[in-house]
PDB file of C-alpha atoms and ligand atoms in Angstrom:
ATOM      1  CA  MET Q   2      -2.623 -62.067 247.496  1.00  0.00           C
ATOM      2  CA  ILE Q   3       1.074 -62.702 246.939  1.00  0.00           C
ATOM      3  CA  GLY Q   4       2.382 -59.792 244.915  1.00  0.00           C
ATOM      4  CA  GLN Q   5       5.992 -60.864 244.676  1.00  0.00           C
ATOM      5  CA  ARG Q   6       7.763 -64.100 245.440  1.00  0.00           C
ATOM      6  CA  ASP Q   7      11.093 -65.750 244.739  1.00  0.00           C
ATOM      7  CA  THR Q   8      13.422 -68.444 245.996  1.00  0.00           C
ATOM      8  CA  VAL Q   9      17.220 -68.479 246.212  1.00  0.00           C
ATOM      9  CA  SER Q  10      18.952 -71.744 247.137  1.00  0.00           C
ATOM     10  CA  GLY Q  11      16.092 -72.869 249.362  1.00  0.00           C
ATOM     11  CA  ALA Q  12      15.456 -69.459 250.946  1.00  0.00           C
ATOM     12  CA  HIS Q  13      11.980 -68.131 250.165  1.00  0.00           C
ATOM     13  CA  PHE Q  14      10.972 -64.464 250.001  1.00  0.00           C
ATOM     14  CA  ALA Q  15       7.381 -63.228 249.585  1.00  0.00           C
ATOM     15  CA  PHE Q  16       5.459 -59.967 249.831  1.00  0.00           C
ATOM     16  CA  THR Q  17       1.677 -59.637 249.842  1.00  0.00           C
ATOM     17  CA  ASP Q  18      -0.537 -57.102 248.120  1.00  0.00           C
ATOM     18  CA  ARG Q  19      -3.931 -56.027 249.458  1.00  0.00           C
ATOM     19  CA  TRP Q  20      -6.238 -58.379 247.524  1.00  0.00           C
ATOM     20  CA  SER Q  21      -7.890 -61.805 247.977  1.00  0.00           C
ATOM     21  CA  GLY Q  22      -8.645 -61.474 251.676  1.00  0.00           C
ATOM     22  CA  VAL Q  23     -11.831 -61.140 253.716  1.00  0.00           C
ATOM     23  CA  SER Q  24     -11.476 -57.768 255.495  1.00  0.00           C
ATOM     24  CA  ALA Q  25     -14.112 -55.086 254.918  1.00  0.00           C
ATOM     25  CA  ALA Q  26     -13.365 -51.443 254.078  1.00  0.00           C
ATOM     26  CA  PRO Q  27     -11.151 -49.629 254.892  1.00  0.00           C
ATOM     27  CA  TYR Q  28      -9.014 -52.753 255.409  1.00  0.00           C
ATOM     28  CA  GLU Q  29      -9.970 -54.463 252.166  1.00  0.00           C
ATOM     29  CA  GLU Q  30      -9.068 -57.089 251.539  1.00  0.00           C
ATOM     30  CA  LEU Q  31      -5.972 -58.869 252.842  1.00  0.00           C
ATOM     31  CA  ASN Q  32      -5.178 -56.937 256.012  1.00  0.00           C
ATOM     32  CA  LEU Q  33      -2.586 -58.920 257.978  1.00  0.00           C
ATOM     33  CA  GLY Q  34      -2.080 -56.419 260.806  1.00  0.00           C
ATOM     34  CA  GLY Q  35      -3.647 -57.190 264.168  1.00  0.00           C
ATOM     35  CA  ALA Q  36      -3.424 -53.742 265.745  1.00  0.00           C
ATOM     36  CA  VAL Q  37      -5.083 -51.459 263.202  1.00  0.00           C
ATOM     37  CA  GLY Q  38      -8.764 -51.680 264.207  1.00  0.00           C
ATOM     38  CA  ASP Q  39      -9.836 -54.478 261.871  1.00  0.00           C
ATOM     39  CA  ASP Q  40     -11.997 -57.435 262.962  1.00  0.00           C
ATOM     40  CA  PRO Q  41      -9.573 -59.923 264.632  1.00  0.00           C
ATOM     41  CA  GLU Q  42     -11.448 -62.844 263.061  1.00  0.00           C
ATOM     42  CA  ALA Q  43     -10.894 -61.377 259.589  1.00  0.00           C
ATOM     43  CA  VAL Q  44      -7.187 -60.893 260.320  1.00  0.00           C
ATOM     44  CA  ARG Q  45      -6.891 -64.478 261.520  1.00  0.00           C
ATOM     45  CA  THR Q  46      -8.590 -65.713 258.349  1.00  0.00           C
ATOM     46  CA  ASN Q  47      -6.359 -63.526 256.174  1.00  0.00           C
ATOM     47  CA  ARG Q  48      -3.216 -64.826 257.886  1.00  0.00           C
ATOM     48  CA  GLU Q  49      -4.393 -68.383 257.229  1.00  0.00           C
ATOM     49  CA  LEU Q  50      -5.171 -67.623 253.592  1.00  0.00           C
ATOM     50  CA  ALA Q  51      -1.782 -65.964 253.018  1.00  0.00           C
ATOM     51  CA  ALA Q  52       0.119 -68.780 254.762  1.00  0.00           C
ATOM     52  CA  LYS Q  53      -1.702 -71.463 252.777  1.00  0.00           C
ATOM     53  CA  SER Q  54      -1.019 -69.714 249.482  1.00  0.00           C
ATOM     54  CA  LEU Q  55       2.688 -69.810 250.402  1.00  0.00           C
ATOM     55  CA  GLY Q  56       2.558 -73.456 251.466  1.00  0.00           C
ATOM     56  CA  LEU Q  57       3.151 -72.485 255.099  1.00  0.00           C
ATOM     57  CA  ASP Q  58       1.549 -73.682 258.314  1.00  0.00           C
ATOM     58  CA  PRO Q  59      -0.084 -70.530 259.805  1.00  0.00           C
ATOM     59  CA  ALA Q  60       0.994 -71.755 263.262  1.00  0.00           C
ATOM     60  CA  LEU Q  61       4.637 -71.602 262.141  1.00  0.00           C
ATOM     61  CA  VAL Q  62       4.589 -67.935 261.117  1.00  0.00           C
ATOM     62  CA  VAL Q  63       6.296 -65.647 263.662  1.00  0.00           C
ATOM     63  CA  TRP Q  64       5.097 -62.046 263.954  1.00  0.00           C
ATOM     64  CA  MET Q  65       6.677 -59.146 265.868  1.00  0.00           C
ATOM     65  CA  ASN Q  66       5.380 -56.420 268.117  1.00  0.00           C
ATOM     66  CA  GLN Q  67       6.901 -53.646 266.005  1.00  0.00           C
ATOM     67  CA  VAL Q  68       7.831 -50.403 267.762  1.00  0.00           C
ATOM     68  CA  HIS Q  69      10.116 -48.543 265.275  1.00  0.00           C
ATOM     69  CA  GLY Q  70      13.140 -49.493 267.393  1.00  0.00           C
ATOM     70  CA  PRO Q  71      16.658 -50.831 266.731  1.00  0.00           C
ATOM     71  CA  ASP Q  72      16.365 -54.235 268.415  1.00  0.00           C
ATOM     72  CA  ALA Q  73      16.531 -57.753 266.980  1.00  0.00           C
ATOM     73  CA  ALA Q  74      15.459 -61.000 268.636  1.00  0.00           C
ATOM     74  CA  VAL Q  75      16.477 -64.575 267.864  1.00  0.00           C
ATOM     75  CA  VAL Q  76      13.516 -66.944 267.682  1.00  0.00           C
ATOM     76  CA  ASP Q  77      13.411 -70.733 267.344  1.00  0.00           C
ATOM     77  CA  ALA Q  78       9.696 -71.413 267.773  1.00  0.00           C
ATOM     78  CA  PRO Q  79       6.371 -69.568 267.626  1.00  0.00           C
ATOM     79  CA  TRP Q  80       5.911 -67.323 270.662  1.00  0.00           C
ATOM     80  CA  GLY Q  81       2.989 -69.452 271.894  1.00  0.00           C
ATOM     81  CA  GLU Q  82       1.803 -68.152 275.263  1.00  0.00           C
ATOM     82  CA  LYS Q  83       4.877 -65.956 275.707  1.00  0.00           C
ATOM     83  CA  PRO Q  84       4.483 -62.197 275.226  1.00  0.00           C
ATOM     84  CA  VAL Q  85       5.476 -61.112 271.718  1.00  0.00           C
ATOM     85  CA  PRO Q  86       8.656 -59.053 272.128  1.00  0.00           C
ATOM     86  CA  GLU Q  87       8.809 -55.399 271.104  1.00  0.00           C
ATOM     87  CA  VAL Q  88      11.383 -55.705 268.352  1.00  0.00           C
ATOM     88  CA  ASP Q  89      11.644 -54.688 264.722  1.00  0.00           C
ATOM     89  CA  ALA Q  90      13.797 -57.575 263.563  1.00  0.00           C
ATOM     90  CA  ILE Q  91      13.657 -61.318 264.130  1.00  0.00           C
ATOM     91  CA  VAL Q  92      16.208 -63.945 263.179  1.00  0.00           C
ATOM     92  CA  THR Q  93      16.055 -67.721 263.050  1.00  0.00           C
ATOM     93  CA  VAL Q  94      18.027 -70.807 262.074  1.00  0.00           C
ATOM     94  CA  ARG Q  95      14.974 -73.033 262.274  1.00  0.00           C
ATOM     95  CA  ARG Q  96      14.017 -74.426 258.873  1.00  0.00           C
ATOM     96  CA  GLY Q  97      10.321 -74.156 258.056  1.00  0.00           C
ATOM     97  CA  LEU Q  98       9.734 -71.363 260.574  1.00  0.00           C
ATOM     98  CA  ALA Q  99       8.542 -68.309 258.643  1.00  0.00           C
ATOM     99  CA  LEU Q 100       9.397 -64.809 259.857  1.00  0.00           C
ATOM    100  CA  ALA Q 101       6.900 -62.069 259.033  1.00  0.00           C
ATOM    101  CA  VAL Q 102       7.060 -58.275 258.980  1.00  0.00           C
ATOM    102  CA  LEU Q 103       4.060 -55.923 258.710  1.00  0.00           C
ATOM    103  CA  THR Q 104       4.156 -52.626 256.822  1.00  0.00           C
ATOM    104  CA  ALA Q 105       2.104 -49.936 255.134  1.00  0.00           C
ATOM    105  CA  ASP Q 106       4.760 -47.545 253.703  1.00  0.00           C
ATOM    106  CA  CYS Q 107       7.680 -48.560 255.936  1.00  0.00           C
ATOM    107  CA  THR Q 108      10.299 -50.749 254.256  1.00  0.00           C
ATOM    108  CA  PRO Q 109       9.998 -54.508 254.850  1.00  0.00           C
ATOM    109  CA  VAL Q 110      13.438 -56.146 254.696  1.00  0.00           C
ATOM    110  CA  LEU Q 111      13.903 -59.897 254.215  1.00  0.00           C
ATOM    111  CA  LEU Q 112      17.380 -61.415 254.574  1.00  0.00           C
ATOM    112  CA  ALA Q 113      18.762 -64.921 254.139  1.00  0.00           C
ATOM    113  CA  ASP Q 114      22.105 -66.698 254.154  1.00  0.00           C
ATOM    114  CA  PRO Q 115      21.080 -70.005 252.569  1.00  0.00           C
ATOM    115  CA  VAL Q 116      24.525 -71.552 253.186  1.00  0.00           C
ATOM    116  CA  ALA Q 117      24.550 -70.846 256.929  1.00  0.00           C
ATOM    117  CA  GLY Q 118      20.801 -71.484 257.127  1.00  0.00           C
ATOM    118  CA  VAL Q 119      19.938 -68.165 258.778  1.00  0.00           C
ATOM    119  CA  VAL Q 120      17.061 -65.843 257.874  1.00  0.00           C
ATOM    120  CA  ALA Q 121      15.801 -62.525 259.222  1.00  0.00           C
ATOM    121  CA  ALA Q 122      12.890 -60.151 258.748  1.00  0.00           C
ATOM    122  CA  ALA Q 123      13.100 -56.477 259.649  1.00  0.00           C
ATOM    123  CA  HIS Q 124      10.764 -53.474 259.755  1.00  0.00           C
ATOM    124  CA  ALA Q 125      12.523 -50.284 258.721  1.00  0.00           C
ATOM    125  CA  GLY Q 126      10.553 -47.090 258.847  1.00  0.00           C
ATOM    126  CA  ARG Q 127      12.366 -43.781 259.037  1.00  0.00           C
ATOM    127  CA  PRO Q 128      13.128 -44.081 262.799  1.00  0.00           C
ATOM    128  CA  GLY Q 129      14.176 -47.741 262.539  1.00  0.00           C
ATOM    129  CA  MET Q 130      16.375 -47.129 259.521  1.00  0.00           C
ATOM    130  CA  VAL Q 131      18.114 -44.237 261.295  1.00  0.00           C
ATOM    131  CA  ALA Q 132      18.424 -46.303 264.489  1.00  0.00           C
ATOM    132  CA  GLY Q 133      20.056 -49.141 262.533  1.00  0.00           C
ATOM    133  CA  VAL Q 134      17.567 -51.977 262.810  1.00  0.00           C
ATOM    134  CA  VAL Q 135      18.764 -53.551 259.562  1.00  0.00           C
ATOM    135  CA  PRO Q 136      22.477 -53.574 260.573  1.00  0.00           C
ATOM    136  CA  ALA Q 137      21.288 -55.039 263.906  1.00  0.00           C
ATOM    137  CA  ALA Q 138      19.555 -57.835 262.004  1.00  0.00           C
ATOM    138  CA  VAL Q 139      22.711 -58.512 259.979  1.00  0.00           C
ATOM    139  CA  ARG Q 140      24.849 -58.628 263.140  1.00  0.00           C
ATOM    140  CA  ALA Q 141      22.395 -61.044 264.771  1.00  0.00           C
ATOM    141  CA  MET Q 142      22.585 -63.230 261.655  1.00  0.00           C
ATOM    142  CA  MET Q 143      26.401 -63.144 261.757  1.00  0.00           C
ATOM    143  CA  GLU Q 144      26.363 -64.324 265.366  1.00  0.00           C
ATOM    144  CA  LEU Q 145      24.479 -67.369 264.073  1.00  0.00           C
ATOM    145  CA  GLY Q 146      27.045 -68.064 261.349  1.00  0.00           C
ATOM    146  CA  ALA Q 147      25.892 -65.868 258.474  1.00  0.00           C
ATOM    147  CA  ASP Q 148      28.422 -64.121 256.249  1.00  0.00           C
ATOM    148  CA  PRO Q 149      27.481 -60.750 254.699  1.00  0.00           C
ATOM    149  CA  SER Q 150      28.953 -61.843 251.363  1.00  0.00           C
ATOM    150  CA  ARG Q 151      26.380 -64.658 251.197  1.00  0.00           C
ATOM    151  CA  ILE Q 152      23.359 -62.772 252.533  1.00  0.00           C
ATOM    152  CA  VAL Q 153      20.553 -62.278 250.003  1.00  0.00           C
ATOM    153  CA  VAL Q 154      18.192 -59.348 250.632  1.00  0.00           C
ATOM    154  CA  ARG Q 155      14.792 -58.359 249.293  1.00  0.00           C
ATOM    155  CA  THR Q 156      13.200 -55.047 250.235  1.00  0.00           C
ATOM    156  CA  GLY Q 157       9.466 -54.935 249.607  1.00  0.00           C
ATOM    157  CA  PRO Q 158       6.816 -52.393 248.626  1.00  0.00           C
ATOM    158  CA  ALA Q 159       7.319 -49.099 250.503  1.00  0.00           C
ATOM    159  CA  VAL Q 160       6.661 -45.400 250.079  1.00  0.00           C
ATOM    160  CA  CYS Q 161       9.265 -44.078 247.649  1.00  0.00           C
ATOM    161  CA  GLY Q 162      11.588 -41.126 248.018  1.00  0.00           C
ATOM    162  CA  ARG Q 163       9.571 -39.089 245.531  1.00  0.00           C
ATOM    163  CA  CYS Q 164       6.443 -39.411 247.718  1.00  0.00           C
ATOM    164  CA  TYR Q 165       7.699 -39.379 251.328  1.00  0.00           C
ATOM    165  CA  GLU Q 166       7.558 -35.670 252.100  1.00  0.00           C
ATOM    166  CA  VAL Q 167       9.059 -34.490 255.404  1.00  0.00           C
ATOM    167  CA  PRO Q 168       9.925 -31.113 256.944  1.00  0.00           C
ATOM    168  CA  GLU Q 169      13.285 -29.717 255.854  1.00  0.00           C
ATOM    169  CA  ALA Q 170      14.704 -30.112 259.392  1.00  0.00           C
ATOM    170  CA  MET Q 171      13.770 -33.778 259.453  1.00  0.00           C
ATOM    171  CA  ARG Q 172      15.421 -34.425 256.104  1.00  0.00           C
ATOM    172  CA  ALA Q 173      18.559 -32.689 257.380  1.00  0.00           C
ATOM    173  CA  GLU Q 174      18.557 -34.784 260.551  1.00  0.00           C
ATOM    174  CA  VAL Q 175      18.064 -38.062 258.666  1.00  0.00           C
ATOM    175  CA  SER Q 176      20.580 -37.301 255.916  1.00  0.00           C
ATOM    176  CA  ALA Q 177      23.228 -36.301 258.462  1.00  0.00           C
ATOM    177  CA  LEU Q 178      23.052 -39.895 259.704  1.00  0.00           C
ATOM    178  CA  GLU Q 179      22.332 -41.577 256.350  1.00  0.00           C
ATOM    179  CA  PRO Q 180      23.177 -39.431 253.323  1.00  0.00           C
ATOM    180  CA  ALA Q 181      21.673 -41.951 250.894  1.00  0.00           C
ATOM    181  CA  ALA Q 182      18.217 -41.255 252.338  1.00  0.00           C
ATOM    182  CA  HIS Q 183      18.295 -37.626 251.195  1.00  0.00           C
ATOM    183  CA  ALA Q 184      15.486 -37.175 248.665  1.00  0.00           C
ATOM    184  CA  GLU Q 185      13.110 -34.733 247.040  1.00  0.00           C
ATOM    185  CA  THR Q 186       9.438 -35.211 246.251  1.00  0.00           C
ATOM    186  CA  SER Q 187       8.208 -35.200 242.670  1.00  0.00           C
ATOM    187  CA  TRP Q 188       6.751 -31.771 243.496  1.00  0.00           C
ATOM    188  CA  GLY Q 189      10.110 -30.412 244.662  1.00  0.00           C
ATOM    189  CA  THR Q 190       9.931 -30.467 248.471  1.00  0.00           C
ATOM    190  CA  PRO Q 191      12.181 -32.214 251.040  1.00  0.00           C
ATOM    191  CA  ALA Q 192      11.761 -35.964 251.285  1.00  0.00           C
ATOM    192  CA  VAL Q 193      13.329 -39.088 252.751  1.00  0.00           C
ATOM    193  CA  ASP Q 194      14.043 -42.327 250.900  1.00  0.00           C
ATOM    194  CA  VAL Q 195      14.059 -44.983 253.617  1.00  0.00           C
ATOM    195  CA  THR Q 196      14.654 -47.880 251.239  1.00  0.00           C
ATOM    196  CA  ALA Q 197      17.703 -46.143 249.737  1.00  0.00           C
ATOM    197  CA  GLY Q 198      19.019 -45.676 253.270  1.00  0.00           C
ATOM    198  CA  VAL Q 199      18.544 -49.369 254.026  1.00  0.00           C
ATOM    199  CA  HIS Q 200      20.380 -50.404 250.866  1.00  0.00           C
ATOM    200  CA  ALA Q 201      23.276 -48.044 251.644  1.00  0.00           C
ATOM    201  CA  GLN Q 202      23.587 -49.529 255.129  1.00  0.00           C
ATOM    202  CA  LEU Q 203      23.650 -53.044 253.677  1.00  0.00           C
ATOM    203  CA  GLU Q 204      26.220 -52.062 251.040  1.00  0.00           C
ATOM    204  CA  ARG Q 205      28.565 -50.769 253.761  1.00  0.00           C
ATOM    205  CA  LEU Q 206      28.198 -54.066 255.622  1.00  0.00           C
ATOM    206  CA  GLY Q 207      29.248 -55.985 252.507  1.00  0.00           C
ATOM    207  CA  VAL Q 208      25.757 -57.289 251.686  1.00  0.00           C
ATOM    208  CA  ARG Q 209      25.770 -57.018 247.896  1.00  0.00           C
ATOM    209  CA  ASP Q 210      23.129 -59.511 246.716  1.00  0.00           C
ATOM    210  CA  ARG Q 211      20.099 -57.257 247.004  1.00  0.00           C
ATOM    211  CA  ALA Q 212      16.906 -56.478 245.127  1.00  0.00           C
ATOM    212  CA  GLN Q 213      14.339 -53.763 245.664  1.00  0.00           C
ATOM    213  CA  SER Q 214      10.625 -53.911 244.883  1.00  0.00           C
ATOM    214  CA  PRO Q 215       9.659 -51.349 242.253  1.00  0.00           C
ATOM    215  CA  VAL Q 216       6.332 -50.742 244.026  1.00  0.00           C
ATOM    216  CA  CYS Q 217       5.634 -47.471 245.824  1.00  0.00           C
ATOM    217  CA  THR Q 218       2.844 -48.178 248.303  1.00  0.00           C
ATOM    218  CA  LEU Q 219       1.545 -44.612 248.216  1.00  0.00           C
ATOM    219  CA  GLU Q 220       1.251 -44.678 244.426  1.00  0.00           C
ATOM    220  CA  SER Q 221      -0.107 -48.221 244.127  1.00  0.00           C
ATOM    221  CA  GLY Q 222      -3.824 -48.920 244.523  1.00  0.00           C
ATOM    222  CA  ASP Q 223      -2.936 -52.571 245.075  1.00  0.00           C
ATOM    223  CA  HIS Q 224      -1.100 -51.881 248.346  1.00  0.00           C
ATOM    224  CA  PHE Q 225      -1.898 -50.416 251.754  1.00  0.00           C
ATOM    225  CA  SER Q 226      -0.460 -46.952 252.432  1.00  0.00           C
ATOM    226  CA  TYR Q 227      -0.675 -45.315 255.841  1.00  0.00           C
ATOM    227  CA  ARG Q 228       0.355 -41.935 254.479  1.00  0.00           C
ATOM    228  CA  ARG Q 229      -2.317 -42.065 251.799  1.00  0.00           C
ATOM    229  CA  ASP Q 230      -5.224 -43.544 253.783  1.00  0.00           C
ATOM    230  CA  ARG Q 231      -4.329 -43.277 257.522  1.00  0.00           C
ATOM    231  CA  THR Q 232      -6.825 -45.937 258.643  1.00  0.00           C
ATOM    232  CA  THR Q 233      -5.873 -48.920 256.540  1.00  0.00           C
ATOM    233  CA  GLY Q 234      -4.508 -52.473 256.548  1.00  0.00           C
ATOM    234  CA  ARG Q 235      -1.001 -53.884 256.679  1.00  0.00           C
ATOM    235  CA  LEU Q 236       0.971 -55.813 254.074  1.00  0.00           C
ATOM    236  CA  ALA Q 237       3.306 -58.626 255.076  1.00  0.00           C
ATOM    237  CA  GLY Q 238       6.702 -59.865 254.003  1.00  0.00           C
ATOM    238  CA  TYR Q 239       7.664 -63.493 254.734  1.00  0.00           C
ATOM    239  CA  VAL Q 240      11.039 -65.225 254.708  1.00  0.00           C
ATOM    240  CA  TRP Q 241      11.789 -68.869 255.459  1.00  0.00           C
ATOM    241  CA  LEU Q 242      14.099 -71.768 254.680  1.00  0.00           C
ATOM    242  CA  ASP Q 243      13.000 -75.112 253.174  1.00  0.00           C
TER     243      ASP Q 243
HETATM  244 ZN1   ZN X  13       6.058 -42.940 245.373  1.00  0.00          ZN
END
């Protein structure tokens, strides 16, 4: 259910694993993604189960319509009847409102400035990392009073740089923009390390209080991996303030 969780000065960070939900194969068990072909009723139940295990009201969890883009949106209430915006980062100052990000190999990024009372969730795959979605989230937080020196970051389970094989030209293109993402697979071919790229971007912005999940989704049987399984579920990361 909840694979990793911690709290820093009233800011809560949590990442799910794939177990203790109700979805059938190939989404077993805790698929939290609504656009992957799973039974919508099962997804709704899973979202309720995950929220309850975190002590959250499922109605106060805000999801995104993720499109691998660079944009961030400020949110102060659940979307309700409004269309869910196509963004890959959301930011809030509303206490008790949980921000959620869906992934299966991409890097989920949770950010909080507990002093300013600002949190953000971002979805950074290779295109989003290159496009700067995480710096966009930090800038949006700063506009709401956050200071990079106080921002605490957790990056969650994601495909690691030793597993994320890409064509040589793609690695060259990505590393030209973010050298830290340059990687090689464990079998010696070109690769990209998206999480390393995200951490390098944060370091340059002065965000130093960071931690990275040791889990590689492709290597872990307890996590969903799009690259491994193609048709599969989605994990979620949640961030919120007391
Ligand atoms: Zn790996």
